[in-house]
mmCIF file of N, CA and C in Angstrom:
data_model
loop_
_atom_site.group_PDB
_atom_site.id
_atom_site.type_symbol
_atom_site.label_atom_id
_atom_site.label_comp_id
_atom_site.label_asym_id
_atom_site.label_seq_id
_atom_site.Cartn_x
_atom_site.Cartn_y
_atom_site.Cartn_z
ATOM 1 N N GLY A 1 0.814 -1.180 0.000
ATOM 2 C CA GLY A 1 0.000 0.000 0.000
ATOM 3 C C GLY A 1 0.855 1.241 0.000
ATOM 4 N N LYS A 2 0.225 2.324 -0.363
ATOM 5 C CA LYS A 2 0.914 3.615 -0.379
ATOM 6 C C LYS A 2 0.721 4.311 0.962
ATOM 7 N N ASN A 3 1.764 4.957 1.417
ATOM 8 C CA ASN A 3 1.669 5.806 2.599
ATOM 9 C C ASN A 3 1.629 7.247 2.134
ATOM 10 N N ARG A 4 0.732 8.008 2.701
ATOM 11 C CA ARG A 4 0.676 9.429 2.398
ATOM 12 C C ARG A 4 1.040 10.183 3.647
ATOM 13 N N ILE A 5 1.819 11.226 3.471
ATOM 14 C CA ILE A 5 2.206 12.056 4.608
ATOM 15 C C ILE A 5 1.471 13.383 4.497
ATOM 16 N N VAL A 6 0.819 13.782 5.559
ATOM 17 C CA VAL A 6 0.105 15.050 5.586
ATOM 18 C C VAL A 6 1.053 16.102 6.140
ATOM 19 N N ILE A 7 1.260 17.150 5.371
ATOM 20 C CA ILE A 7 2.126 18.238 5.816
ATOM 21 C C ILE A 7 1.358 19.542 5.710
ATOM 22 N N PRO A 8 1.728 20.534 6.500
ATOM 23 C CA PRO A 8 1.052 21.832 6.387
ATOM 24 C C PRO A 8 1.254 22.390 4.976
ATOM 25 N N CYS A 9 0.196 22.904 4.406
ATOM 26 C CA CYS A 9 0.258 23.415 3.036
ATOM 27 C C CYS A 9 0.786 24.841 3.057
ATOM 28 N N LEU A 10 1.772 25.099 2.247
ATOM 29 C CA LEU A 10 2.367 26.424 2.165
ATOM 30 C C LEU A 10 2.331 26.898 0.721
ATOM 31 N N GLY A 11 2.472 28.186 0.555
ATOM 32 C CA GLY A 11 2.648 28.718 -0.788
ATOM 33 C C GLY A 11 1.373 28.805 -1.597
ATOM 34 N N HIS A 12 1.492 28.514 -2.901
ATOM 35 C CA HIS A 12 0.410 28.754 -3.849
ATOM 36 C C HIS A 12 -0.738 27.747 -3.758
ATOM 37 N N PHE A 13 -0.651 26.706 -2.944
ATOM 38 C CA PHE A 13 -1.735 25.751 -2.765
ATOM 39 C C PHE A 13 -2.627 26.096 -1.583
ATOM 40 N N LYS A 14 -2.429 27.264 -0.993
ATOM 41 C CA LYS A 14 -3.147 27.626 0.228
ATOM 42 C C LYS A 14 -4.669 27.631 0.027
ATOM 43 N N GLU A 15 -5.147 28.161 -1.091
ATOM 44 C CA GLU A 15 -6.596 28.217 -1.330
ATOM 45 C C GLU A 15 -7.200 26.824 -1.427
ATOM 46 N N GLU A 16 -6.550 25.929 -2.196
ATOM 47 C CA GLU A 16 -7.057 24.558 -2.325
ATOM 48 C C GLU A 16 -7.025 23.837 -0.980
ATOM 49 N N TYR A 17 -5.957 24.067 -0.218
ATOM 50 C CA TYR A 17 -5.834 23.435 1.103
ATOM 51 C C TYR A 17 -6.977 23.868 2.013
ATOM 52 N N GLU A 18 -7.297 25.169 2.011
ATOM 53 C CA GLU A 18 -8.373 25.675 2.866
ATOM 54 C C GLU A 18 -9.724 25.112 2.452
ATOM 55 N N LYS A 19 -9.972 24.969 1.126
ATOM 56 C CA LYS A 19 -11.233 24.394 0.647
ATOM 57 C C LYS A 19 -11.372 22.935 1.090
ATOM 58 N N VAL A 20 -10.299 22.154 0.928
ATOM 59 C CA VAL A 20 -10.339 20.736 1.274
ATOM 60 C C VAL A 20 -10.379 20.542 2.787
ATOM 61 N N SER A 21 -9.634 21.343 3.536
ATOM 62 C CA SER A 21 -9.551 21.144 4.981
ATOM 63 C C SER A 21 -10.859 21.470 5.692
ATOM 64 N N LYS A 22 -11.744 22.252 5.056
ATOM 65 C CA LYS A 22 -13.045 22.544 5.666
ATOM 66 C C LYS A 22 -13.931 21.305 5.713
ATOM 67 N N LEU A 23 -13.639 20.317 4.868
ATOM 68 C CA LEU A 23 -14.449 19.111 4.811
ATOM 69 C C LEU A 23 -14.153 18.159 5.974
ATOM 70 N N TYR A 24 -13.050 18.343 6.658
ATOM 71 C CA TYR A 24 -12.622 17.425 7.717
ATOM 72 C C TYR A 24 -12.762 18.067 9.089
ATOM 73 N N MET A 25 -12.992 17.239 10.096
ATOM 74 C CA MET A 25 -13.073 17.736 11.470
ATOM 75 C C MET A 25 -11.680 18.037 11.994
ATOM 76 N N ASN A 26 -11.605 18.972 12.893
ATOM 77 C CA ASN A 26 -10.352 19.330 13.534
ATOM 78 C C ASN A 26 -10.026 18.267 14.580
ATOM 79 N N ASN A 27 -8.785 17.801 14.626
ATOM 80 C CA ASN A 27 -8.416 16.801 15.620
ATOM 81 C C ASN A 27 -7.271 17.277 16.503
ATOM 82 N N LYS A 28 -7.218 18.579 16.723
ATOM 83 C CA LYS A 28 -6.177 19.124 17.593
ATOM 84 C C LYS A 28 -6.438 18.703 19.035
ATOM 85 N N ILE A 29 -5.345 18.460 19.746
ATOM 86 C CA ILE A 29 -5.415 18.098 21.157
ATOM 87 C C ILE A 29 -5.247 19.368 21.980
ATOM 88 N N ARG A 30 -6.115 19.533 22.992
ATOM 89 C CA ARG A 30 -5.996 20.686 23.889
ATOM 90 C C ARG A 30 -6.204 20.184 25.310
ATOM 91 N N THR A 31 -5.127 20.186 26.093
ATOM 92 C CA THR A 31 -5.220 19.726 27.481
ATOM 93 C C THR A 31 -5.107 20.873 28.471
ATOM 94 N N THR A 32 -4.993 22.100 27.977
ATOM 95 C CA THR A 32 -4.872 23.242 28.873
ATOM 96 C C THR A 32 -6.220 23.570 29.504
ATOM 97 N N ARG A 33 -6.167 24.147 30.693
ATOM 98 C CA ARG A 33 -7.391 24.532 31.388
ATOM 99 C C ARG A 33 -7.753 25.985 31.115
ATOM 100 N N TYR A 34 -6.755 26.814 30.837
ATOM 101 C CA TYR A 34 -6.967 28.254 30.779
ATOM 102 C C TYR A 34 -6.636 28.828 29.407
ATOM 103 N N THR A 35 -7.208 30.017 29.140
ATOM 104 C CA THR A 35 -6.784 30.858 28.030
ATOM 105 C C THR A 35 -6.321 32.169 28.666
ATOM 106 N N LEU A 36 -5.780 33.058 27.862
ATOM 107 C CA LEU A 36 -5.348 34.346 28.422
ATOM 108 C C LEU A 36 -6.536 35.131 28.989
ATOM 109 N N LEU A 37 -7.693 34.994 28.359
ATOM 110 C CA LEU A 37 -8.859 35.761 28.806
ATOM 111 C C LEU A 37 -9.510 35.198 30.063
ATOM 112 N N ASN A 38 -9.494 33.870 30.221
ATOM 113 C CA ASN A 38 -10.218 33.312 31.369
ATOM 114 C C ASN A 38 -9.297 32.887 32.518
ATOM 115 N N PHE A 39 -8.004 33.147 32.417
ATOM 116 C CA PHE A 39 -7.079 32.662 33.454
ATOM 117 C C PHE A 39 -7.429 33.206 34.838
ATOM 118 N N LEU A 40 -7.489 34.512 34.978
ATOM 119 C CA LEU A 40 -7.694 35.102 36.305
ATOM 120 C C LEU A 40 -9.044 34.718 36.917
ATOM 121 N N PRO A 41 -10.176 34.913 36.212
ATOM 122 C CA PRO A 41 -11.443 34.541 36.863
ATOM 123 C C PRO A 41 -11.571 33.038 37.136
ATOM 124 N N ARG A 42 -11.134 32.216 36.207
ATOM 125 C CA ARG A 42 -11.277 30.766 36.409
ATOM 126 C C ARG A 42 -10.352 30.268 37.508
ATOM 127 N N ASN A 43 -9.122 30.820 37.566
ATOM 128 C CA ASN A 43 -8.184 30.404 38.597
ATOM 129 C C ASN A 43 -8.682 30.814 39.979
ATOM 130 N N LEU A 44 -9.191 32.029 40.101
ATOM 131 C CA LEU A 44 -9.736 32.469 41.394
ATOM 132 C C LEU A 44 -10.949 31.619 41.786
ATOM 133 N N PHE A 45 -11.801 31.304 40.822
ATOM 134 C CA PHE A 45 -12.957 30.459 41.092
ATOM 135 C C PHE A 45 -12.516 29.096 41.629
ATOM 136 N N GLU A 46 -11.497 28.496 40.996
ATOM 137 C CA GLU A 46 -10.998 27.195 41.451
ATOM 138 C C GLU A 46 -10.338 27.297 42.819
ATOM 139 N N GLN A 47 -9.602 28.392 43.058
ATOM 140 C CA GLN A 47 -8.906 28.524 44.335
ATOM 141 C C GLN A 47 -9.870 28.731 45.503
ATOM 142 N N PHE A 48 -10.990 29.406 45.261
ATOM 143 C CA PHE A 48 -11.934 29.632 46.351
ATOM 144 C C PHE A 48 -12.847 28.430 46.580
ATOM 145 N N HIS A 49 -12.605 27.342 45.873
ATOM 146 C CA HIS A 49 -13.267 26.081 46.207
ATOM 147 C C HIS A 49 -12.472 25.316 47.273
ATOM 148 N N ARG A 50 -11.309 25.850 47.634
ATOM 149 C CA ARG A 50 -10.517 25.258 48.716
ATOM 150 C C ARG A 50 -10.946 25.886 50.043
ATOM 151 N N VAL A 51 -11.157 25.049 51.031
ATOM 152 C CA VAL A 51 -11.676 25.506 52.322
ATOM 153 C C VAL A 51 -10.720 26.490 52.994
ATOM 154 N N ALA A 52 -9.419 26.239 52.894
ATOM 155 C CA ALA A 52 -8.448 27.124 53.548
ATOM 156 C C ALA A 52 -8.530 28.538 52.981
ATOM 157 N N ASN A 53 -8.663 28.666 51.666
ATOM 158 C CA ASN A 53 -8.756 29.992 51.057
ATOM 159 C C ASN A 53 -10.053 30.693 51.451
ATOM 160 N N LEU A 54 -11.131 29.936 51.564
ATOM 161 C CA LEU A 54 -12.395 30.536 52.025
ATOM 162 C C LEU A 54 -12.277 31.021 53.472
ATOM 163 N N TYR A 55 -11.549 30.273 54.288
ATOM 164 C CA TYR A 55 -11.337 30.671 55.682
ATOM 165 C C TYR A 55 -10.570 31.996 55.747
ATOM 166 N N PHE A 56 -9.477 32.091 54.963
ATOM 167 C CA PHE A 56 -8.702 33.341 54.955
ATOM 168 C C PHE A 56 -9.535 34.499 54.401
ATOM 169 N N LEU A 57 -10.361 34.244 53.404
ATOM 170 C CA LEU A 57 -11.239 35.288 52.861
ATOM 171 C C LEU A 57 -12.239 35.737 53.922
ATOM 172 N N PHE A 58 -12.774 34.779 54.671
ATOM 173 C CA PHE A 58 -13.698 35.107 55.758
ATOM 174 C C PHE A 58 -13.020 36.009 56.789
ATOM 175 N N LEU A 59 -11.772 35.697 57.139
ATOM 176 C CA LEU A 59 -11.040 36.535 58.102
ATOM 177 C C LEU A 59 -10.813 37.944 57.561
ATOM 178 N N VAL A 60 -10.501 38.051 56.285
ATOM 179 C CA VAL A 60 -10.293 39.370 55.671
ATOM 180 C C VAL A 60 -11.586 40.174 55.706
ATOM 181 N N VAL A 61 -12.690 39.551 55.310
ATOM 182 C CA VAL A 61 -13.982 40.250 55.303
ATOM 183 C C VAL A 61 -14.388 40.623 56.728
ATOM 184 N N LEU A 62 -14.184 39.717 57.661
ATOM 185 C CA LEU A 62 -14.529 39.977 59.055
ATOM 186 C C LEU A 62 -13.711 41.136 59.623
ATOM 187 N N ASN A 63 -12.485 41.247 59.216
ATOM 188 C CA ASN A 63 -11.608 42.309 59.715
ATOM 189 C C ASN A 63 -12.005 43.682 59.174
ATOM 190 N N TRP A 64 -12.829 43.734 58.125
ATOM 191 C CA TRP A 64 -13.292 45.019 57.600
ATOM 192 C C TRP A 64 -14.481 45.546 58.406
ATOM 193 N N VAL A 65 -15.038 44.718 59.306
ATOM 194 C CA VAL A 65 -16.117 45.176 60.193
ATOM 195 C C VAL A 65 -15.457 45.919 61.352
ATOM 196 N N PRO A 66 -15.776 47.210 61.536
ATOM 197 C CA PRO A 66 -15.068 48.020 62.551
ATOM 198 C C PRO A 66 -15.121 47.456 63.968
ATOM 199 N N MET A 67 -16.224 46.843 64.368
ATOM 200 C CA MET A 67 -16.334 46.347 65.736
ATOM 201 C C MET A 67 -15.485 45.100 65.975
ATOM 202 N N VAL A 68 -15.186 44.353 64.945
ATOM 203 C CA VAL A 68 -14.465 43.088 65.083
ATOM 204 C C VAL A 68 -12.987 43.240 64.733
ATOM 205 N N GLU A 69 -12.635 44.332 64.107
ATOM 206 C CA GLU A 69 -11.281 44.531 63.576
ATOM 207 C C GLU A 69 -10.211 44.247 64.636
ATOM 208 N N ALA A 70 -9.370 43.234 64.352
ATOM 209 C CA ALA A 70 -8.313 42.853 65.290
ATOM 210 C C ALA A 70 -6.956 43.374 64.820
ATOM 211 N N PHE A 71 -6.741 43.440 63.521
ATOM 212 C CA PHE A 71 -5.480 43.893 62.945
ATOM 213 C C PHE A 71 -5.780 44.978 61.924
ATOM 214 N N GLN A 72 -4.718 45.553 61.384
ATOM 215 C CA GLN A 72 -4.929 46.479 60.274
ATOM 216 C C GLN A 72 -5.485 45.682 59.097
ATOM 217 N N LYS A 73 -6.379 46.305 58.357
ATOM 218 C CA LYS A 73 -7.053 45.612 57.250
ATOM 219 C C LYS A 73 -6.065 45.048 56.225
ATOM 220 N N GLU A 74 -5.046 45.813 55.930
ATOM 221 C CA GLU A 74 -4.080 45.401 54.905
ATOM 222 C C GLU A 74 -3.277 44.182 55.351
ATOM 223 N N ILE A 75 -2.961 44.086 56.640
ATOM 224 C CA ILE A 75 -2.145 42.984 57.144
ATOM 225 C C ILE A 75 -2.890 41.655 57.017
ATOM 226 N N THR A 76 -4.196 41.645 57.258
ATOM 227 C CA THR A 76 -4.942 40.391 57.147
ATOM 228 C C THR A 76 -5.100 39.943 55.698
ATOM 229 N N MET A 77 -4.945 40.868 54.759
ATOM 230 C CA MET A 77 -5.072 40.519 53.348
ATOM 231 C C MET A 77 -3.795 39.883 52.798
ATOM 232 N N LEU A 78 -2.649 40.163 53.414
ATOM 233 C CA LEU A 78 -1.362 39.693 52.880
ATOM 234 C C LEU A 78 -1.252 38.165 52.758
ATOM 235 N N PRO A 79 -1.614 37.384 53.780
ATOM 236 C CA PRO A 79 -1.496 35.926 53.619
ATOM 237 C C PRO A 79 -2.360 35.389 52.472
ATOM 238 N N LEU A 80 -3.592 35.893 52.381
ATOM 239 C CA LEU A 80 -4.488 35.432 51.317
ATOM 240 C C LEU A 80 -3.945 35.811 49.940
ATOM 241 N N ILE A 81 -3.524 37.049 49.775
ATOM 242 C CA ILE A 81 -2.979 37.492 48.484
ATOM 243 C C ILE A 81 -1.718 36.711 48.144
ATOM 244 N N GLY A 82 -0.874 36.458 49.143
ATOM 245 C CA GLY A 82 0.350 35.695 48.900
ATOM 246 C C GLY A 82 0.061 34.274 48.435
ATOM 247 N N VAL A 83 -0.846 33.597 49.118
ATOM 248 C CA VAL A 83 -1.192 32.221 48.751
ATOM 249 C C VAL A 83 -1.840 32.184 47.370
ATOM 250 N N LEU A 84 -2.777 33.087 47.109
ATOM 251 C CA LEU A 84 -3.451 33.118 45.808
ATOM 252 C C LEU A 84 -2.460 33.377 44.679
ATOM 253 N N THR A 85 -1.505 34.271 44.903
ATOM 254 C CA THR A 85 -0.512 34.598 43.875
ATOM 255 C C THR A 85 0.404 33.411 43.597
ATOM 256 N N ILE A 86 0.898 32.771 44.650
ATOM 257 C CA ILE A 86 1.811 31.632 44.469
ATOM 258 C C ILE A 86 1.103 30.495 43.724
ATOM 259 N N ILE A 87 -0.128 30.185 44.115
ATOM 260 C CA ILE A 87 -0.862 29.110 43.451
ATOM 261 C C ILE A 87 -1.175 29.483 42.003
ATOM 262 N N ALA A 88 -1.520 30.755 41.750
ATOM 263 C CA ALA A 88 -1.819 31.191 40.379
ATOM 264 C C ALA A 88 -0.579 31.075 39.491
ATOM 265 N N VAL A 89 0.582 31.459 40.009
ATOM 266 C CA VAL A 89 1.822 31.335 39.227
ATOM 267 C C VAL A 89 2.114 29.861 38.935
ATOM 268 N N LYS A 90 1.963 29.008 39.947
ATOM 269 C CA LYS A 90 2.184 27.570 39.752
ATOM 270 C C LYS A 90 1.227 27.006 38.708
ATOM 271 N N ASP A 91 -0.060 27.346 38.823
ATOM 272 C CA ASP A 91 -1.058 26.863 37.856
ATOM 273 C C ASP A 91 -0.770 27.389 36.454
ATOM 274 N N GLY A 92 -0.361 28.642 36.362
ATOM 275 C CA GLY A 92 -0.042 29.225 35.062
ATOM 276 C C GLY A 92 1.140 28.540 34.407
ATOM 277 N N LEU A 93 2.189 28.249 35.181
ATOM 278 C CA LEU A 93 3.366 27.570 34.626
ATOM 279 C C LEU A 93 3.031 26.137 34.196
ATOM 280 N N GLU A 94 2.225 25.438 34.989
ATOM 281 C CA GLU A 94 1.806 24.080 34.615
ATOM 282 C C GLU A 94 0.979 24.093 33.332
ATOM 283 N N ASP A 95 0.077 25.065 33.226
ATOM 284 C CA ASP A 95 -0.771 25.148 32.040
ATOM 285 C C ASP A 95 0.052 25.508 30.807
ATOM 286 N N TYR A 96 1.054 26.370 30.978
ATOM 287 C CA TYR A 96 1.917 26.745 29.860
ATOM 288 C C TYR A 96 2.717 25.539 29.367
ATOM 289 N N SER A 97 3.191 24.697 30.291
ATOM 290 C CA SER A 97 3.926 23.506 29.859
ATOM 291 C C SER A 97 2.994 22.543 29.124
ATOM 292 N N ARG A 98 1.726 22.445 29.550
ATOM 293 C CA ARG A 98 0.756 21.623 28.813
ATOM 294 C C ARG A 98 0.514 22.204 27.422
ATOM 295 N N TYR A 99 0.445 23.533 27.318
ATOM 296 C CA TYR A 99 0.251 24.201 26.024
ATOM 297 C C TYR A 99 1.412 23.878 25.069
ATOM 298 N N LYS A 100 2.639 23.938 25.586
ATOM 299 C CA LYS A 100 3.807 23.630 24.742
ATOM 300 C C LYS A 100 3.785 22.184 24.288
ATOM 301 N N MET A 101 3.395 21.264 25.168
ATOM 302 C CA MET A 101 3.323 19.850 24.798
ATOM 303 C C MET A 101 2.223 19.623 23.763
ATOM 304 N N ASP A 102 1.068 20.271 23.941
ATOM 305 C CA ASP A 102 -0.014 20.168 22.959
ATOM 306 C C ASP A 102 0.444 20.662 21.592
ATOM 307 N N LYS A 103 1.146 21.788 21.595
ATOM 308 C CA LYS A 103 1.625 22.369 20.338
ATOM 309 C C LYS A 103 2.594 21.410 19.648
ATOM 310 N N GLN A 104 3.465 20.783 20.418
ATOM 311 C CA GLN A 104 4.432 19.827 19.863
ATOM 312 C C GLN A 104 3.699 18.621 19.263
ATOM 313 N N ILE A 105 2.712 18.094 19.961
ATOM 314 C CA ILE A 105 1.965 16.933 19.471
ATOM 315 C C ILE A 105 1.133 17.302 18.240
ATOM 316 N N ASN A 106 0.511 18.472 18.253
ATOM 317 C CA ASN A 106 -0.343 18.878 17.142
ATOM 318 C C ASN A 106 0.439 19.184 15.869
ATOM 319 N N ASN A 107 1.740 19.403 15.969
ATOM 320 C CA ASN A 107 2.547 19.709 14.788
ATOM 321 C C ASN A 107 3.349 18.510 14.287
ATOM 322 N N LEU A 108 3.065 17.306 14.812
ATOM 323 C CA LEU A 108 3.749 16.114 14.341
ATOM 324 C C LEU A 108 3.286 15.738 12.934
ATOM 325 N N VAL A 109 4.214 15.233 12.137
ATOM 326 C CA VAL A 109 3.861 14.691 10.826
ATOM 327 C C VAL A 109 3.235 13.332 11.052
ATOM 328 N N THR A 110 2.198 13.036 10.308
ATOM 329 C CA THR A 110 1.467 11.800 10.543
ATOM 330 C C THR A 110 1.226 11.041 9.235
ATOM 331 N N LYS A 111 0.956 9.760 9.364
ATOM 332 C CA LYS A 111 0.615 8.942 8.196
ATOM 333 C C LYS A 111 -0.902 8.828 8.132
ATOM 334 N N VAL A 112 -1.436 8.840 6.911
ATOM 335 C CA VAL A 112 -2.869 8.768 6.715
ATOM 336 C C VAL A 112 -3.182 7.544 5.868
ATOM 337 N N TYR A 113 -4.167 6.768 6.306
ATOM 338 C CA TYR A 113 -4.580 5.588 5.549
ATOM 339 C C TYR A 113 -5.411 6.031 4.350
ATOM 340 N N SER A 114 -5.124 5.473 3.206
ATOM 341 C CA SER A 114 -5.877 5.758 2.001
ATOM 342 C C SER A 114 -6.058 4.463 1.228
ATOM 343 N N ARG A 115 -7.273 4.225 0.753
ATOM 344 C CA ARG A 115 -7.518 3.018 -0.024
ATOM 345 C C ARG A 115 -6.784 3.175 -1.309
#
């Protein structure tokens, strides 16, 4: 049998490639959780599903009530902001490495079966 190799179409065949490629489904792999637009809201949403982060948020909100205020408002916010920032950076770096791996896999040359 013949083996056909699918390669990205460049140059003067671009129009024909676009016409033919519309007939096929996209099979790109995407394992990332975030995009640039949804990173911050989605990451914060996921982080506040952790009980510890909700506890620290409760303490911050409680400290803004004048009768209950035990520390300066800004000081109670520091642990929560620090934890949220560290976890967000970690999640962002993990997602970026998944993006690079997806890109590498999606750009592999492949063999296509043809009768």
